[in-house]
Amino acid sequence: MSNLKISDERIRRATLRIGKERARQRAAVVDEFLSKPLPEQAFGKPAGAAPPPIACVMADGGRFQVLDRRQTVHNGEHWRESRVATFLAMDSETHETDPTPELPEFLRDVSIARTLAEIGRVQGQNPSAEPRHPDKKPKDPPWPRPKILAKTMQASSVCWEEFGPMMASHAWHQGFDAAALKVFVSDGSMAIEKVQRRHFSHYVSVLDLMHALSYCLAAARASAADLAVSWTRYVRWATQVWQGQVANVIKELDELQHRLGQPEEDATQDDPKEIIRRARVYYTNHKSRMDYPDYRRQGFPLTSAVMESSVKQVNRRVKGTEKFWSTGGGEAILTLRADYLSDTKPMAGHWHAAQRDANGLREYRQTT
């Protein structure tokens, strides 16, 4: 062990330099990908890439704080959204019929209510007010789920419009576009769905099951004050969603909306009429992405739990009430964080190339 002492400032400068270098390399790869003909972008692959049995892409957003020097910001203005994508090479058995046609017990047990309320915060629910029950969620979902062969990641501070080509380029270089089975899983966010339609329209688009069920719970509680009645209604709707009969749920919500009336223009998020309206819109917009019996038959993932875990792993490094990044520093650290969280270990190849191409000269900053 050497007794070298490396200052924090030197580490900061090295991290910024290497992160920016990786971001430039990524941009060059994206430009090279975008120069290819559209059929090659959609269905091709690099010569040495082997397509996985199932190619799965997921995306979500995190948060971090930006504060550039000499920048004046007001309270809360320094928060920015990070974009994170997870690419999963998977394998799974296929089935002639739905292997799990009945709603699993843990999804009909009241202990799942707190989890669904946390997911459905945008629907006026208060997770802290949820009663606590023994957690009956099994360690492994009681339905067949695909095996993860490898996971890679991309993360950036750019907008979704710019992040989409990064995702498409990365998927292509992993051989995903040439896979026989391709799936894109998300929570129904409009921005992410736009990325899916623009860059992954040849993938099967799957709505995260837990987000779908959270709207069942919110609408059921908004439609009945009695907890027993609302829970019975949730179980019925959740069963219909599980069995791919979302049209029946939409029909019932239409009848409820007609009976209760439309919400006022200034209705709050907690207004029962508004909660039911949002559930109706959500299911109507995403009913084509809720064929869960067929997804189970093909061995597709039903939830974006891996994506949520990936965002937490990124946030653990970049997010904090006392963590502030410059604009360039934030992009650099997000790029490096995704590299180090990828199973393919792209940084190992980067260090090998850096040693191979080293010329012994030091770069100096030029000033004008």
Coordinates of C-alpha atoms in Angstrom, one line a residue:
M1 CA 0.0 0.0 0.0
S2 CA 1.4 3.4 -1.0
N3 CA 1.1 6.4 1.3
L4 CA 0.0 8.7 -1.5
K5 CA -2.4 11.5 -0.3
I6 CA -4.8 12.6 -3.0
S7 CA -6.8 15.8 -2.3
D8 CA -10.5 16.0 -2.8
E9 CA -10.0 18.7 -5.4
R10 CA -7.8 16.5 -7.5
I11 CA -10.4 13.7 -7.4
R12 CA -13.1 16.2 -8.3
R13 CA -11.1 17.5 -11.3
A14 CA -10.3 13.9 -12.5
T15 CA -14.0 12.8 -12.1
L16 CA -15.2 15.9 -14.1
R17 CA -12.6 15.3 -16.8
I18 CA -13.3 11.6 -17.2
G19 CA -17.1 12.0 -17.0
K20 CA -17.0 14.7 -19.7
E21 CA -14.8 12.4 -21.8
R22 CA -17.3 9.5 -21.5
A23 CA -20.2 11.9 -22.4
R24 CA -18.3 13.0 -25.5
Q25 CA -17.7 9.4 -26.5
R26 CA -21.3 8.6 -26.0
A27 CA -22.4 11.5 -28.1
A28 CA -20.1 10.3 -30.9
V29 CA -21.6 6.9 -30.7
V30 CA -25.1 8.4 -30.9
D31 CA -24.2 10.5 -34.0
E32 CA -22.8 7.4 -35.7
F33 CA -26.0 5.5 -34.9
L34 CA -28.2 8.2 -36.2
S35 CA -26.3 8.3 -39.5
K36 CA -27.5 4.8 -40.3
P37 CA -30.5 4.1 -42.5
L38 CA -33.8 3.8 -40.6
P39 CA -34.3 0.1 -41.2
E40 CA -30.8 -0.6 -39.9
Q41 CA -31.6 1.5 -36.8
A42 CA -34.8 -0.3 -36.1
F43 CA -33.8 -3.9 -36.8
G44 CA -30.0 -4.1 -37.2
K45 CA -27.2 -4.8 -34.7
P46 CA -23.4 -4.5 -34.5
A47 CA -21.5 -7.4 -36.1
G48 CA -20.3 -8.8 -32.7
A49 CA -23.5 -8.4 -30.7
A50 CA -25.7 -11.4 -29.9
P51 CA -29.4 -10.4 -29.4
P52 CA -30.9 -11.7 -26.2
P53 CA -34.0 -14.0 -26.1
I54 CA -36.0 -11.0 -24.7
A55 CA -34.8 -7.4 -25.0
C56 CA -36.4 -5.2 -22.3
V57 CA -36.0 -1.4 -22.1
M58 CA -37.3 0.7 -19.2
A59 CA -37.0 4.4 -18.4
D60 CA -37.8 6.8 -15.6
G61 CA -36.6 10.1 -14.0
G62 CA -34.8 11.0 -10.8
R63 CA -33.8 14.3 -9.3
F64 CA -30.6 16.1 -8.3
Q65 CA -29.6 19.7 -7.5
V66 CA -27.6 22.1 -9.8
L67 CA -25.9 25.2 -8.6
D68 CA -23.4 26.8 -10.9
R69 CA -21.0 29.4 -9.6
R70 CA -22.2 33.0 -9.6
Q71 CA -25.7 31.7 -10.2
T72 CA -28.5 33.1 -8.1
V73 CA -31.5 30.8 -7.5
H74 CA -34.6 31.0 -5.3
N75 CA -35.8 28.2 -3.0
G76 CA -36.4 25.0 -5.0
E77 CA -35.2 26.3 -8.3
H78 CA -32.0 24.3 -8.2
W79 CA -33.7 20.9 -8.5
R80 CA -33.4 19.3 -11.9
E81 CA -34.7 16.0 -13.3
S82 CA -32.3 13.3 -14.3
R83 CA -33.1 10.8 -17.0
V84 CA -32.3 7.1 -16.4
A85 CA -32.8 4.1 -18.7
T86 CA -32.3 0.4 -17.9
F87 CA -31.6 -2.2 -20.6
L88 CA -32.2 -5.8 -19.6
A89 CA -31.2 -8.8 -21.5
M90 CA -33.7 -11.5 -20.4
D91 CA -34.7 -15.0 -20.9
S92 CA -38.0 -16.7 -20.1
E93 CA -40.3 -19.6 -20.9
T94 CA -43.3 -19.0 -23.2
H95 CA -46.7 -20.6 -22.6
E96 CA -49.5 -21.5 -24.9
T97 CA -52.0 -20.2 -22.4
D98 CA -51.9 -17.7 -19.5
P99 CA -49.9 -19.4 -16.7
T100 CA -51.5 -17.4 -13.9
P101 CA -55.0 -16.4 -14.9
E102 CA -56.2 -15.6 -11.4
L103 CA -55.2 -12.4 -9.5
P104 CA -52.5 -13.4 -7.0
E105 CA -53.5 -13.4 -3.3
F106 CA -51.0 -10.7 -2.3
L107 CA -52.6 -8.3 -4.8
R108 CA -56.0 -8.8 -3.3
D109 CA -54.8 -8.6 0.4
V110 CA -55.3 -5.3 2.2
S111 CA -51.5 -5.2 3.0
I112 CA -50.9 -4.1 -0.6
A113 CA -52.9 -0.9 -0.1
R114 CA -50.0 1.1 1.3
T115 CA -47.7 0.2 -1.5
L116 CA -50.3 1.2 -4.1
A117 CA -51.0 4.4 -2.3
E118 CA -47.4 5.4 -2.4
I119 CA -47.3 4.7 -6.2
G120 CA -50.5 6.6 -6.7
R121 CA -49.6 9.8 -4.9
V122 CA -50.6 11.8 -8.0
Q123 CA -54.1 10.6 -7.4
G124 CA -54.7 12.4 -4.2
Q125 CA -53.8 9.5 -1.8
N126 CA -51.8 10.1 1.3
P127 CA -49.5 7.1 2.0
S128 CA -48.7 8.3 5.5
A129 CA -52.4 7.9 6.4
E130 CA -52.5 4.3 5.3
P131 CA -53.0 1.7 8.1
R132 CA -50.0 -0.6 8.5
H133 CA -50.6 -4.3 7.9
P134 CA -48.3 -7.2 8.0
D135 CA -46.5 -7.3 4.6
K136 CA -47.7 -10.4 2.8
K137 CA -45.9 -9.6 -0.4
P138 CA -43.9 -12.7 -1.5
K139 CA -40.2 -12.5 -2.1
D140 CA -40.8 -13.7 -5.6
P141 CA -44.0 -12.8 -7.6
P142 CA -46.4 -15.7 -7.9
W143 CA -46.3 -15.5 -11.7
P144 CA -43.5 -16.5 -14.0
R145 CA -41.0 -13.8 -14.5
P146 CA -38.1 -13.6 -16.9
K147 CA -34.5 -14.2 -15.8
I148 CA -32.2 -11.2 -16.0
L149 CA -29.1 -12.2 -18.0
A150 CA -27.4 -8.7 -18.0
K151 CA -28.3 -5.1 -17.1
T152 CA -26.8 -2.0 -18.6
M153 CA -27.8 1.6 -17.9
Q154 CA -27.7 5.1 -19.3
A155 CA -28.2 8.4 -17.3
S156 CA -28.1 12.0 -18.3
S157 CA -29.4 15.5 -17.4
V158 CA -30.6 16.3 -20.9
C159 CA -34.3 16.5 -21.8
W160 CA -36.2 13.4 -22.9
E161 CA -36.1 14.5 -26.6
E162 CA -32.3 14.3 -26.5
F163 CA -32.2 11.3 -24.2
G164 CA -34.4 9.2 -26.6
P165 CA -31.6 8.9 -29.2
M166 CA -29.1 7.9 -26.5
M167 CA -31.5 5.1 -25.5
A168 CA -32.1 4.0 -29.1
S169 CA -28.3 4.0 -29.8
H170 CA -27.5 2.0 -26.6
A171 CA -30.2 -0.6 -27.4
W172 CA -28.9 -1.0 -30.9
H173 CA -25.3 -1.5 -29.8
Q174 CA -26.5 -4.2 -27.3
G175 CA -28.2 -6.1 -30.1
F176 CA -31.6 -5.5 -28.7
D177 CA -33.3 -4.4 -31.9
A178 CA -32.5 -7.8 -33.6
A179 CA -34.1 -9.8 -30.7
A180 CA -37.1 -11.9 -31.5
L181 CA -39.0 -10.6 -28.4
K182 CA -38.7 -6.9 -27.5
V183 CA -40.6 -5.1 -24.7
F184 CA -40.7 -1.5 -23.4
V185 CA -42.1 -1.1 -19.8
S186 CA -43.0 2.2 -18.3
D187 CA -45.4 3.8 -15.9
G188 CA -47.5 5.7 -18.5
S189 CA -45.6 9.0 -18.3
M190 CA -46.4 11.1 -21.4
A191 CA -42.8 12.1 -21.9
I192 CA -41.6 8.5 -21.7
E193 CA -44.4 7.2 -23.9
K194 CA -43.3 9.8 -26.5
V195 CA -39.8 8.3 -26.4
Q196 CA -41.3 4.8 -26.9
R197 CA -43.4 5.8 -29.9
R198 CA -40.5 7.7 -31.5
H199 CA -37.6 5.3 -30.9
F200 CA -39.1 1.9 -29.8
S201 CA -42.4 1.6 -31.7
H202 CA -41.2 -1.9 -32.8
Y203 CA -41.2 -3.0 -29.2
V204 CA -44.3 -4.3 -27.3
S205 CA -45.3 -1.5 -25.0
V206 CA -46.3 -2.7 -21.5
L207 CA -47.9 -0.5 -18.8
D208 CA -46.4 -1.2 -15.3
L209 CA -48.9 -3.4 -13.5
M210 CA -48.5 -1.7 -10.1
H211 CA -49.3 1.8 -11.5
A212 CA -52.3 0.3 -13.2
L213 CA -53.6 -1.2 -9.9
S214 CA -52.9 2.1 -8.0
Y215 CA -55.6 3.8 -10.1
C216 CA -58.0 0.9 -9.3
L217 CA -57.5 1.6 -5.6
A218 CA -57.7 5.4 -5.9
A219 CA -61.0 5.2 -7.9
A220 CA -62.5 2.6 -5.6
R221 CA -61.9 4.7 -2.5
A222 CA -63.2 7.8 -4.3
S223 CA -66.4 6.0 -5.2
A224 CA -67.3 4.6 -1.8
A225 CA -66.8 5.9 1.7
D226 CA -67.2 2.5 3.3
L227 CA -63.7 0.8 3.4
A228 CA -65.2 -2.7 3.0
V229 CA -67.2 -1.6 -0.1
S230 CA -64.3 0.2 -1.7
W231 CA -61.9 -2.7 -1.1
T232 CA -64.4 -5.1 -2.7
R233 CA -64.6 -2.8 -5.6
Y234 CA -60.8 -2.5 -5.9
V235 CA -60.5 -6.3 -5.9
R236 CA -63.1 -6.6 -8.7
W237 CA -61.4 -4.0 -10.8
A238 CA -57.9 -5.3 -10.1
T239 CA -59.0 -8.8 -11.2
Q240 CA -60.4 -7.4 -14.4
V241 CA -57.1 -5.5 -15.1
W242 CA -55.1 -8.6 -14.3
Q243 CA -57.2 -10.6 -16.8
G244 CA -57.0 -8.0 -19.5
Q245 CA -60.6 -6.8 -19.2
V246 CA -59.8 -3.2 -18.7
A247 CA -62.8 -2.2 -20.9
N248 CA -65.1 -3.4 -18.2
V249 CA -63.3 -1.2 -15.7
I250 CA -63.6 1.8 -18.0
K251 CA -67.4 1.1 -18.4
E252 CA -67.9 1.1 -14.7
L253 CA -65.9 4.3 -14.2
D254 CA -68.0 5.9 -17.0
E255 CA -71.2 5.0 -15.1
L256 CA -69.8 6.3 -11.8
Q257 CA -68.7 9.6 -13.5
H258 CA -72.2 10.0 -15.0
R259 CA -73.8 9.4 -11.6
L260 CA -71.4 11.7 -9.7
G261 CA -71.0 14.3 -12.4
Q262 CA -67.9 15.9 -14.0
P263 CA -65.4 17.7 -11.7
E264 CA -65.4 21.5 -11.5
E265 CA -62.6 23.3 -13.4
D266 CA -60.9 24.2 -10.1
A267 CA -61.3 20.8 -8.5
T268 CA -58.6 19.6 -6.2
Q269 CA -56.5 16.5 -6.6
D270 CA -58.5 14.9 -3.7
D271 CA -61.9 15.6 -5.3
P272 CA -63.6 12.1 -5.9
K273 CA -65.0 13.3 -9.2
E274 CA -61.5 14.3 -10.3
I275 CA -59.9 11.1 -9.1
I276 CA -62.4 9.0 -11.1
R277 CA -61.9 11.2 -14.1
R278 CA -58.2 10.7 -14.1
A279 CA -58.6 7.0 -13.7
R280 CA -60.9 6.9 -16.7
V281 CA -58.5 8.9 -18.8
Y282 CA -55.5 6.8 -17.7
Y283 CA -57.1 3.5 -18.5
T284 CA -58.6 4.8 -21.8
N285 CA -55.1 6.1 -22.9
H286 CA -53.3 2.9 -21.9
K287 CA -55.8 0.1 -22.5
S288 CA -53.7 -1.1 -25.5
R289 CA -50.8 -1.6 -23.2
M290 CA -52.6 -3.7 -20.6
D291 CA -52.9 -7.1 -22.2
Y292 CA -51.4 -8.8 -19.2
P293 CA -52.5 -12.4 -20.0
D294 CA -50.6 -12.2 -23.3
Y295 CA -47.6 -10.7 -21.6
R296 CA -47.5 -13.5 -19.1
R297 CA -47.9 -16.0 -21.9
Q298 CA -44.8 -14.5 -23.7
G299 CA -42.8 -14.3 -20.5
F300 CA -42.6 -10.5 -20.4
P301 CA -41.9 -8.5 -17.2
L302 CA -45.1 -6.9 -15.8
T303 CA -43.6 -4.3 -13.5
S304 CA -40.9 -1.7 -13.7
A305 CA -39.4 -2.6 -10.3
V306 CA -35.9 -3.0 -11.7
M307 CA -36.2 0.5 -13.1
E308 CA -37.2 2.0 -9.8
S309 CA -34.3 0.2 -8.2
S310 CA -31.9 1.6 -10.8
V311 CA -33.2 5.2 -10.2
K312 CA -32.5 4.7 -6.5
Q313 CA -29.0 3.5 -7.2
V314 CA -28.3 6.6 -9.3
N315 CA -30.0 8.9 -6.8
R316 CA -27.9 7.5 -4.0
R317 CA -24.8 9.1 -5.7
V318 CA -26.2 12.3 -7.0
K319 CA -29.2 13.3 -4.9
G320 CA -29.2 14.9 -1.4
T321 CA -30.3 18.0 0.3
E322 CA -26.6 19.1 0.6
K323 CA -25.4 17.8 -2.7
F324 CA -25.0 20.4 -5.5
W325 CA -23.5 19.9 -8.9
S326 CA -22.5 22.2 -11.6
T327 CA -24.2 21.7 -15.0
G328 CA -21.2 20.0 -16.4
G329 CA -20.4 18.2 -13.2
G330 CA -23.9 16.8 -12.9
E331 CA -23.8 15.4 -16.5
A332 CA -20.4 13.9 -15.8
I333 CA -21.3 12.1 -12.6
L334 CA -24.6 10.8 -14.1
T335 CA -22.7 9.4 -17.1
L336 CA -20.1 7.7 -14.8
R337 CA -22.7 6.4 -12.4
A338 CA -24.5 4.6 -15.2
D339 CA -21.3 3.2 -16.5
Y340 CA -20.3 1.7 -13.1
L341 CA -23.7 0.3 -12.5
S342 CA -23.7 -1.6 -15.9
D343 CA -23.0 -5.3 -15.8
T344 CA -20.9 -5.0 -19.0
K345 CA -18.4 -2.8 -17.2
P346 CA -17.8 -0.2 -19.9
M347 CA -15.3 1.6 -17.7
A348 CA -12.9 -1.4 -17.9
G349 CA -12.7 -0.9 -21.6
H350 CA -12.3 2.8 -21.2
W351 CA -9.3 2.4 -18.9
H352 CA -7.8 -0.1 -21.2
A353 CA -8.1 2.3 -24.2
A354 CA -6.9 5.2 -22.1
Q355 CA -3.6 3.3 -21.2
R356 CA -3.2 2.2 -24.8
D357 CA -3.7 5.7 -26.3
A358 CA -1.7 7.6 -23.6
N359 CA 1.0 9.8 -25.1
G360 CA 2.6 11.1 -22.0
L361 CA 1.4 14.7 -22.6
R362 CA -0.7 16.6 -20.2
E363 CA -3.6 18.7 -21.4
Y364 CA -3.6 22.3 -20.2
R365 CA -6.6 24.6 -20.1
Q366 CA -6.3 27.4 -22.6
T367 CA -7.5 30.9 -21.6
T368 CA -8.2 33.9 -23.7

